[in-house]
Amino acid sequence: AQSVTQLDSQVPVFEEAPVELRCNYSSSVSVYLFWYVQYPNQGLQLLLKYTTGATLVKGINGFEAEFNKSQTSFHLRKPSVHISDTAEYFCAVSSGGYQKVTFGIGTKLQVIP
Amino acid sequence: ETGVTQTPRHLVMGMTNKKSLKCEQHLGHNAMYWYKQSAKKPLELMFVYSLEERVENNSVPSRFSPECPNSSHLFLHLHTLQPEDSALYLCASSQDRASGSSYEQYFGPGTRLTVT
């Protein structure tokens, strides 16, 4: 079985400050990992993904994430946030030769002017 | 149209009504999904279709009935719903495993359903 834990339900951060959104996963086999963003009244949009190879993955809108196998983590980071980054962010995992993707409960990022 | 589209965007229905949600993908994918998104809950996978065959049904009540006539279209037929079924219903598509995909899913904007 696979699972995802997003440790923070809400993260307030001032504009132009750095941010890290935490994600830990559980799986007995190799994984694919994803971060999605959801803006109000919209569907989920893929920010970035890890499949194989380099553990530091860069995505859209200046976000990046680092896959850490020993800590089973895939934290999302951005060095300087903008007001437009205010949204909900979902971590997700797919593993075990099965196309089902398991999503975390989401982290609401609130960027304060 | 590009990506994944869903209609209607908003739907209000009574408990005795019958309605359908429609999803269309323009990405050439061969797997499609229905999710339910409720406040303060993880995204709930309802149905998965791969190559137009249902491969997963996560114990969804029979008042929700999916239909996948071809790889580009997915429907969710609704009847005799309950107020707790009010939620955002999201459709997604992806390539299936046989294509060597990493299974990232592409989502539509959702249908906001309110059951009165």
PDB file of N, CA and C in Angstrom, chain A residues 28-107:
ATOM      1  N   SER A  28       6.339   0.389  -0.479  1.00  0.00           N
ATOM      2  CA  SER A  28       7.291  -0.711  -0.365  1.00  0.00           C
ATOM      3  C   SER A  28       8.110  -0.916  -1.635  1.00  0.00           C
ATOM      4  N   VAL A  29       7.803  -0.162  -2.664  1.00  0.00           N
ATOM      5  CA  VAL A  29       8.504  -0.331  -3.926  1.00  0.00           C
ATOM      6  C   VAL A  29       8.923   1.050  -4.450  1.00  0.00           C
ATOM      7  N   SER A  30       9.564   1.038  -5.588  1.00  0.00           N
ATOM      8  CA  SER A  30       9.996   2.318  -6.146  1.00  0.00           C
ATOM      9  C   SER A  30       8.781   3.164  -6.524  1.00  0.00           C
ATOM     10  N   VAL A  31       8.981   4.463  -6.482  1.00  0.00           N
ATOM     11  CA  VAL A  31       7.845   5.365  -6.621  1.00  0.00           C
ATOM     12  C   VAL A  31       8.057   6.419  -7.693  1.00  0.00           C
ATOM     13  N   TYR A  32       6.951   6.938  -8.133  1.00  0.00           N
ATOM     14  CA  TYR A  32       6.909   8.201  -8.856  1.00  0.00           C
ATOM     15  C   TYR A  32       6.232   9.201  -7.921  1.00  0.00           C
ATOM     16  N   LEU A  33       6.749  10.415  -7.882  1.00  0.00           N
ATOM     17  CA  LEU A  33       6.221  11.429  -6.969  1.00  0.00           C
ATOM     18  C   LEU A  33       5.852  12.686  -7.742  1.00  0.00           C
ATOM     19  N   PHE A  34       4.804  13.345  -7.270  1.00  0.00           N
ATOM     20  CA  PHE A  34       4.270  14.507  -7.973  1.00  0.00           C
ATOM     21  C   PHE A  34       3.902  15.596  -6.978  1.00  0.00           C
ATOM     22  N   TRP A  35       3.966  16.835  -7.447  1.00  0.00           N
ATOM     23  CA  TRP A  35       3.330  17.961  -6.766  1.00  0.00           C
ATOM     24  C   TRP A  35       2.368  18.613  -7.749  1.00  0.00           C
ATOM     25  N   TYR A  36       1.156  18.856  -7.240  1.00  0.00           N
ATOM     26  CA  TYR A  36       0.133  19.542  -8.000  1.00  0.00           C
ATOM     27  C   TYR A  36      -0.254  20.826  -7.262  1.00  0.00           C
ATOM     28  N   VAL A  37      -0.747  21.817  -8.021  1.00  0.00           N
ATOM     29  CA  VAL A  37      -1.264  23.049  -7.432  1.00  0.00           C
ATOM     30  C   VAL A  37      -2.709  23.226  -7.871  1.00  0.00           C
ATOM     31  N   GLN A  38      -3.518  23.723  -6.948  1.00  0.00           N
ATOM     32  CA  GLN A  38      -4.923  23.998  -7.269  1.00  0.00           C
ATOM     33  C   GLN A  38      -5.248  25.429  -6.866  1.00  0.00           C
ATOM     34  N   TYR A  39      -5.565  26.244  -7.853  1.00  0.00           N
ATOM     35  CA  TYR A  39      -6.023  27.606  -7.596  1.00  0.00           C
ATOM     36  C   TYR A  39      -7.533  27.581  -7.369  1.00  0.00           C
ATOM     37  N   PRO A  40      -8.070  28.598  -6.709  1.00  0.00           N
ATOM     38  CA  PRO A  40      -9.506  28.589  -6.393  1.00  0.00           C
ATOM     39  C   PRO A  40     -10.364  28.353  -7.633  1.00  0.00           C
ATOM     40  N   ASN A  41     -11.344  27.486  -7.464  1.00  0.00           N
ATOM     41  CA  ASN A  41     -12.318  27.173  -8.518  1.00  0.00           C
ATOM     42  C   ASN A  41     -11.691  26.574  -9.775  1.00  0.00           C
ATOM     43  N   GLN A  42     -10.559  25.903  -9.585  1.00  0.00           N
ATOM     44  CA  GLN A  42      -9.928  25.250 -10.724  1.00  0.00           C
ATOM     45  C   GLN A  42      -9.562  23.808 -10.370  1.00  0.00           C
ATOM     46  N   GLY A  43      -9.179  23.052 -11.390  1.00  0.00           N
ATOM     47  CA  GLY A  43      -8.688  21.703 -11.162  1.00  0.00           C
ATOM     48  C   GLY A  43      -7.234  21.717 -10.741  1.00  0.00           C
ATOM     49  N   LEU A  44      -6.649  20.539 -10.593  1.00  0.00           N
ATOM     50  CA  LEU A  44      -5.253  20.420 -10.198  1.00  0.00           C
ATOM     51  C   LEU A  44      -4.351  20.534 -11.419  1.00  0.00           C
ATOM     52  N   GLN A  45      -3.229  21.232 -11.240  1.00  0.00           N
ATOM     53  CA  GLN A  45      -2.261  21.412 -12.316  1.00  0.00           C
ATOM     54  C   GLN A  45      -0.921  20.831 -11.873  1.00  0.00           C
ATOM     55  N   LEU A  46      -0.286  20.050 -12.730  1.00  0.00           N
ATOM     56  CA  LEU A  46       0.993  19.437 -12.386  1.00  0.00           C
ATOM     57  C   LEU A  46       2.078  20.504 -12.295  1.00  0.00           C
ATOM     58  N   LEU A  47       2.768  20.541 -11.134  1.00  0.00           N
ATOM     59  CA  LEU A  47       3.891  21.463 -10.929  1.00  0.00           C
ATOM     60  C   LEU A  47       5.207  20.817 -11.338  1.00  0.00           C
ATOM     61  N   LEU A  48       5.412  19.575 -10.872  1.00  0.00           N
ATOM     62  CA  LEU A  48       6.644  18.856 -11.183  1.00  0.00           C
ATOM     63  C   LEU A  48       6.467  17.387 -10.812  1.00  0.00           C
ATOM     64  N   LYS A  49       7.424  16.563 -11.282  1.00  0.00           N
ATOM     65  CA  LYS A  49       7.362  15.138 -10.985  1.00  0.00           C
ATOM     66  C   LYS A  49       8.772  14.574 -10.857  1.00  0.00           C
ATOM     67  N   TYR A  50       8.877  13.521 -10.050  1.00  0.00           N
ATOM     68  CA  TYR A  50      10.100  12.741  -9.970  1.00  0.00           C
ATOM     69  C   TYR A  50       9.790  11.333 -10.478  1.00  0.00           C
ATOM     70  N   THR A  51      10.631  10.872 -11.414  1.00  0.00           N
ATOM     71  CA  THR A  51      10.484   9.492 -11.885  1.00  0.00           C
ATOM     72  C   THR A  51      11.775   8.731 -11.579  1.00  0.00           C
ATOM     73  N   THR A  52      12.854   9.039 -12.266  1.00  0.00           N
ATOM     74  CA  THR A  52      14.150   8.433 -11.983  1.00  0.00           C
ATOM     75  C   THR A  52      15.224   9.490 -12.202  1.00  0.00           C
ATOM     76  N   GLY A  53      16.475   9.157 -11.827  1.00  0.00           N
ATOM     77  CA  GLY A  53      17.573  10.060 -12.130  1.00  0.00           C
ATOM     78  C   GLY A  53      17.795  11.106 -11.056  1.00  0.00           C
ATOM     79  N   ALA A  54      18.087  12.307 -11.468  1.00  0.00           N
ATOM     80  CA  ALA A  54      18.448  13.389 -10.548  1.00  0.00           C
ATOM     81  C   ALA A  54      17.372  13.589  -9.493  1.00  0.00           C
ATOM     82  N   THR A  55      17.832  13.721  -8.252  1.00  0.00           N
ATOM     83  CA  THR A  55      16.869  13.817  -7.145  1.00  0.00           C
ATOM     84  C   THR A  55      16.298  15.217  -6.979  1.00  0.00           C
ATOM     85  N   LEU A  56      16.963  16.225  -7.533  1.00  0.00           N
ATOM     86  CA  LEU A  56      16.424  17.585  -7.480  1.00  0.00           C
ATOM     87  C   LEU A  56      15.664  17.831  -8.771  1.00  0.00           C
ATOM     88  N   VAL A  57      14.389  18.104  -8.613  1.00  0.00           N
ATOM     89  CA  VAL A  57      13.512  18.257  -9.770  1.00  0.00           C
ATOM     90  C   VAL A  57      13.015  19.700  -9.838  1.00  0.00           C
ATOM     91  N   LYS A  58      13.114  20.283 -11.000  1.00  0.00           N
ATOM     92  CA  LYS A  58      12.609  21.650 -11.170  1.00  0.00           C
ATOM     93  C   LYS A  58      11.281  21.623 -11.918  1.00  0.00           C
ATOM     94  N   GLY A  59      10.371  22.513 -11.497  1.00  0.00           N
ATOM     95  CA  GLY A  59       9.061  22.549 -12.117  1.00  0.00           C
ATOM     96  C   GLY A  59       8.718  23.930 -12.630  1.00  0.00           C
ATOM     97  N   ILE A  60       7.423  24.138 -12.824  1.00  0.00           N
ATOM     98  CA  ILE A  60       6.965  25.421 -13.332  1.00  0.00           C
ATOM     99  C   ILE A  60       6.887  26.444 -12.205  1.00  0.00           C
ATOM    100  N   ASN A  61       6.814  27.715 -12.590  1.00  0.00           N
ATOM    101  CA  ASN A  61       6.626  28.818 -11.641  1.00  0.00           C
ATOM    102  C   ASN A  61       7.736  28.925 -10.599  1.00  0.00           C
ATOM    103  N   GLY A  62       8.941  28.438 -10.906  1.00  0.00           N
ATOM    104  CA  GLY A  62      10.081  28.584 -10.008  1.00  0.00           C
ATOM    105  C   GLY A  62      10.129  27.601  -8.852  1.00  0.00           C
ATOM    106  N   PHE A  63       9.259  26.620  -8.833  1.00  0.00           N
ATOM    107  CA  PHE A  63       9.263  25.614  -7.773  1.00  0.00           C
ATOM    108  C   PHE A  63      10.254  24.492  -8.072  1.00  0.00           C
ATOM    109  N   GLU A  64      10.758  23.879  -7.012  1.00  0.00           N
ATOM    110  CA  GLU A  64      11.593  22.705  -7.131  1.00  0.00           C
ATOM    111  C   GLU A  64      11.313  21.779  -5.949  1.00  0.00           C
ATOM    112  N   ALA A  65      11.676  20.507  -6.120  1.00  0.00           N
ATOM    113  CA  ALA A  65      11.484  19.535  -5.044  1.00  0.00           C
ATOM    114  C   ALA A  65      12.649  18.563  -5.056  1.00  0.00           C
ATOM    115  N   GLU A  66      12.956  18.030  -3.885  1.00  0.00           N
ATOM    116  CA  GLU A  66      14.057  17.090  -3.772  1.00  0.00           C
ATOM    117  C   GLU A  66      13.570  15.753  -3.248  1.00  0.00           C
ATOM    118  N   PHE A  67      13.866  14.703  -4.008  1.00  0.00           N
ATOM    119  CA  PHE A  67      13.521  13.352  -3.609  1.00  0.00           C
ATOM    120  C   PHE A  67      14.596  12.836  -2.651  1.00  0.00           C
ATOM    121  N   ASN A  68      14.185  12.405  -1.458  1.00  0.00           N
ATOM    122  CA  ASN A  68      15.112  11.862  -0.486  1.00  0.00           C
ATOM    123  C   ASN A  68      14.629  10.471  -0.097  1.00  0.00           C
ATOM    124  N   LYS A  69      15.271   9.466  -0.666  1.00  0.00           N
ATOM    125  CA  LYS A  69      14.802   8.093  -0.470  1.00  0.00           C
ATOM    126  C   LYS A  69      14.967   7.635   0.978  1.00  0.00           C
ATOM    127  N   SER A  70      16.069   7.992   1.612  1.00  0.00           N
ATOM    128  CA  SER A  70      16.315   7.531   2.980  1.00  0.00           C
ATOM    129  C   SER A  70      15.303   8.120   3.962  1.00  0.00           C
ATOM    130  N   GLN A  71      14.863   9.345   3.689  1.00  0.00           N
ATOM    131  CA  GLN A  71      13.872   9.981   4.566  1.00  0.00           C
ATOM    132  C   GLN A  71      12.463   9.865   4.020  1.00  0.00           C
ATOM    133  N   THR A  72      12.319   9.187   2.914  1.00  0.00           N
ATOM    134  CA  THR A  72      11.020   9.044   2.219  1.00  0.00           C
ATOM    135  C   THR A  72      10.285  10.377   2.172  1.00  0.00           C
ATOM    136  N   SER A  73      10.993  11.380   1.670  1.00  0.00           N
ATOM    137  CA  SER A  73      10.401  12.719   1.594  1.00  0.00           C
ATOM    138  C   SER A  73      10.517  13.274   0.180  1.00  0.00           C
ATOM    139  N   PHE A  74       9.660  14.250  -0.084  1.00  0.00           N
ATOM    140  CA  PHE A  74       9.662  14.934  -1.381  1.00  0.00           C
ATOM    141  C   PHE A  74       9.142  16.347  -1.120  1.00  0.00           C
ATOM    142  N   HIS A  75       9.956  17.145  -0.444  1.00  0.00           N
ATOM    143  CA  HIS A  75       9.536  18.488  -0.049  1.00  0.00           C
ATOM    144  C   HIS A  75       9.609  19.464  -1.214  1.00  0.00           C
ATOM    145  N   LEU A  76       8.653  20.359  -1.252  1.00  0.00           N
ATOM    146  CA  LEU A  76       8.553  21.378  -2.312  1.00  0.00           C
ATOM    147  C   LEU A  76       9.110  22.689  -1.800  1.00  0.00           C
ATOM    148  N   ARG A  77       9.900  23.374  -2.634  1.00  0.00           N
ATOM    149  CA  ARG A  77      10.515  24.628  -2.193  1.00  0.00           C
ATOM    150  C   ARG A  77      10.425  25.687  -3.276  1.00  0.00           C
ATOM    151  N   LYS A  78      10.418  26.938  -2.818  1.00  0.00           N
ATOM    152  CA  LYS A  78      10.551  28.068  -3.724  1.00  0.00           C
ATOM    153  C   LYS A  78      11.330  29.145  -2.976  1.00  0.00           C
ATOM    154  N   PRO A  79      12.364  29.714  -3.604  1.00  0.00           N
ATOM    155  CA  PRO A  79      13.221  30.659  -2.895  1.00  0.00           C
ATOM    156  C   PRO A  79      12.562  32.000  -2.607  1.00  0.00           C
ATOM    157  N   SER A  80      11.555  32.390  -3.403  1.00  0.00           N
ATOM    158  CA  SER A  80      10.923  33.696  -3.214  1.00  0.00           C
ATOM    159  C   SER A  80       9.492  33.614  -3.753  1.00  0.00           C
ATOM    160  N   VAL A  81       8.524  33.696  -2.860  1.00  0.00           N
ATOM    161  CA  VAL A  81       7.140  33.503  -3.305  1.00  0.00           C
ATOM    162  C   VAL A  81       6.494  34.817  -3.716  1.00  0.00           C
ATOM    163  N   HIS A  82       5.480  34.680  -4.567  1.00  0.00           N
ATOM    164  CA  HIS A  82       4.686  35.829  -5.008  1.00  0.00           C
ATOM    165  C   HIS A  82       3.257  35.659  -4.540  1.00  0.00           C
ATOM    166  N   ILE A  83       2.527  36.758  -4.551  1.00  0.00           N
ATOM    167  CA  ILE A  83       1.109  36.708  -4.182  1.00  0.00           C
ATOM    168  C   ILE A  83       0.378  35.653  -5.017  1.00  0.00           C
ATOM    169  N   SER A  84       0.749  35.547  -6.280  1.00  0.00           N
ATOM    170  CA  SER A  84       0.066  34.634  -7.196  1.00  0.00           C
ATOM    171  C   SER A  84       0.304  33.165  -6.853  1.00  0.00           C
ATOM    172  N   ASP A  85       1.219  32.883  -5.933  1.00  0.00           N
ATOM    173  CA  ASP A  85       1.456  31.499  -5.500  1.00  0.00           C
ATOM    174  C   ASP A  85       0.447  31.048  -4.456  1.00  0.00           C
ATOM    175  N   THR A  86      -0.395  31.940  -3.992  1.00  0.00           N
ATOM    176  CA  THR A  86      -1.445  31.563  -3.035  1.00  0.00           C
ATOM    177  C   THR A  86      -2.360  30.533  -3.673  1.00  0.00           C
ATOM    178  N   ALA A  87      -2.396  29.347  -3.099  1.00  0.00           N
ATOM    179  CA  ALA A  87      -3.128  28.224  -3.682  1.00  0.00           C
ATOM    180  C   ALA A  87      -3.014  27.039  -2.725  1.00  0.00           C
ATOM    181  N   GLU A  88      -3.615  25.928  -3.124  1.00  0.00           N
ATOM    182  CA  GLU A  88      -3.456  24.695  -2.358  1.00  0.00           C
ATOM    183  C   GLU A  88      -2.548  23.753  -3.143  1.00  0.00           C
ATOM    184  N   TYR A  89      -1.646  23.107  -2.425  1.00  0.00           N
ATOM    185  CA  TYR A  89      -0.634  22.267  -3.047  1.00  0.00           C
ATOM    186  C   TYR A  89      -0.807  20.832  -2.565  1.00  0.00           C
ATOM    187  N   PHE A  90      -0.789  19.908  -3.528  1.00  0.00           N
ATOM    188  CA  PHE A  90      -1.006  18.497  -3.229  1.00  0.00           C
ATOM    189  C   PHE A  90       0.214  17.687  -3.641  1.00  0.00           C
ATOM    190  N   CYS A  91       0.670  16.850  -2.730  1.00  0.00           N
ATOM    191  CA  CYS A  91       1.715  15.872  -3.016  1.00  0.00           C
ATOM    192  C   CYS A  91       1.029  14.558  -3.371  1.00  0.00           C
ATOM    193  N   ALA A  92       1.630  13.789  -4.293  1.00  0.00           N
ATOM    194  CA  ALA A  92       1.011  12.538  -4.721  1.00  0.00           C
ATOM    195  C   ALA A  92       2.090  11.499  -5.035  1.00  0.00           C
ATOM    196  N   VAL A  93       1.719  10.231  -4.887  1.00  0.00           N
ATOM    197  CA  VAL A  93       2.655   9.132  -5.136  1.00  0.00           C
ATOM    198  C   VAL A  93       1.981   8.059  -5.986  1.00  0.00           C
ATOM    199  N   SER A  94       2.765   7.456  -6.877  1.00  0.00           N
ATOM    200  CA  SER A  94       2.310   6.320  -7.671  1.00  0.00           C
ATOM    201  C   SER A  94       3.397   5.261  -7.598  1.00  0.00           C
ATOM    202  N   SER A  95       3.015   4.015  -7.307  1.00  0.00           N
ATOM    203  CA  SER A  95       4.046   2.996  -7.127  1.00  0.00           C
ATOM    204  C   SER A  95       3.491   1.609  -7.431  1.00  0.00           C
ATOM    205  N   GLY A  96       4.358   0.634  -7.332  1.00  0.00           N
ATOM    206  CA  GLY A  96       3.957  -0.767  -7.327  1.00  0.00           C
ATOM    207  C   GLY A  96       3.408  -1.275  -8.631  1.00  0.00           C
ATOM    208  N   GLY A  97       3.787  -0.705  -9.749  1.00  0.00           N
ATOM    209  CA  GLY A  97       3.300  -1.207 -11.023  1.00  0.00           C
ATOM    210  C   GLY A  97       1.808  -0.989 -11.209  1.00  0.00           C
ATOM    211  N   TYR A  98       1.294   0.031 -10.623  1.00  0.00           N
ATOM    212  CA  TYR A  98      -0.149   0.275 -10.653  1.00  0.00           C
ATOM    213  C   TYR A  98      -0.383   1.740 -10.935  1.00  0.00           C
ATOM    214  N   GLN A  99      -1.334   2.029 -11.781  1.00  0.00           N
ATOM    215  CA  GLN A  99      -1.465   3.410 -12.196  1.00  0.00           C
ATOM    216  C   GLN A  99      -2.241   4.286 -11.228  1.00  0.00           C
ATOM    217  N   LYS A 100      -2.680   3.725 -10.124  1.00  0.00           N
ATOM    218  CA  LYS A 100      -3.394   4.538  -9.151  1.00  0.00           C
ATOM    219  C   LYS A 100      -2.440   5.531  -8.504  1.00  0.00           C
ATOM    220  N   VAL A 101      -2.875   6.765  -8.399  1.00  0.00           N
ATOM    221  CA  VAL A 101      -2.102   7.823  -7.756  1.00  0.00           C
ATOM    222  C   VAL A 101      -2.792   8.178  -6.442  1.00  0.00           C
ATOM    223  N   THR A 102      -2.032   8.178  -5.360  1.00  0.00           N
ATOM    224  CA  THR A 102      -2.571   8.543  -4.044  1.00  0.00           C
ATOM    225  C   THR A 102      -2.165   9.967  -3.713  1.00  0.00           C
ATOM    226  N   PHE A 103      -3.144  10.776  -3.336  1.00  0.00           N
ATOM    227  CA  PHE A 103      -2.897  12.186  -3.046  1.00  0.00           C
ATOM    228  C   PHE A 103      -2.867  12.442  -1.539  1.00  0.00           C
ATOM    229  N   GLY A 104      -2.078  13.431  -1.163  1.00  0.00           N
ATOM    230  CA  GLY A 104      -2.115  13.923   0.208  1.00  0.00           C
ATOM    231  C   GLY A 104      -3.320  14.814   0.415  1.00  0.00           C
ATOM    232  N   ILE A 105      -3.497  15.261   1.648  1.00  0.00           N
ATOM    233  CA  ILE A 105      -4.669  16.050   2.005  1.00  0.00           C
ATOM    234  C   ILE A 105      -4.550  17.505   1.567  1.00  0.00           C
ATOM    235  N   GLY A 106      -3.360  17.916   1.168  1.00  0.00           N
ATOM    236  CA  GLY A 106      -3.169  19.268   0.657  1.00  0.00           C
ATOM    237  C   GLY A 106      -2.613  20.232   1.697  1.00  0.00           C
ATOM    238  N   THR A 107      -1.849  21.217   1.235  1.00  0.00           N
ATOM    239  CA  THR A 107      -1.332  22.301   2.071  1.00  0.00           C
ATOM    240  C   THR A 107      -1.728  23.622   1.435  1.00  0.00           C
TER     241      THR A 107
END
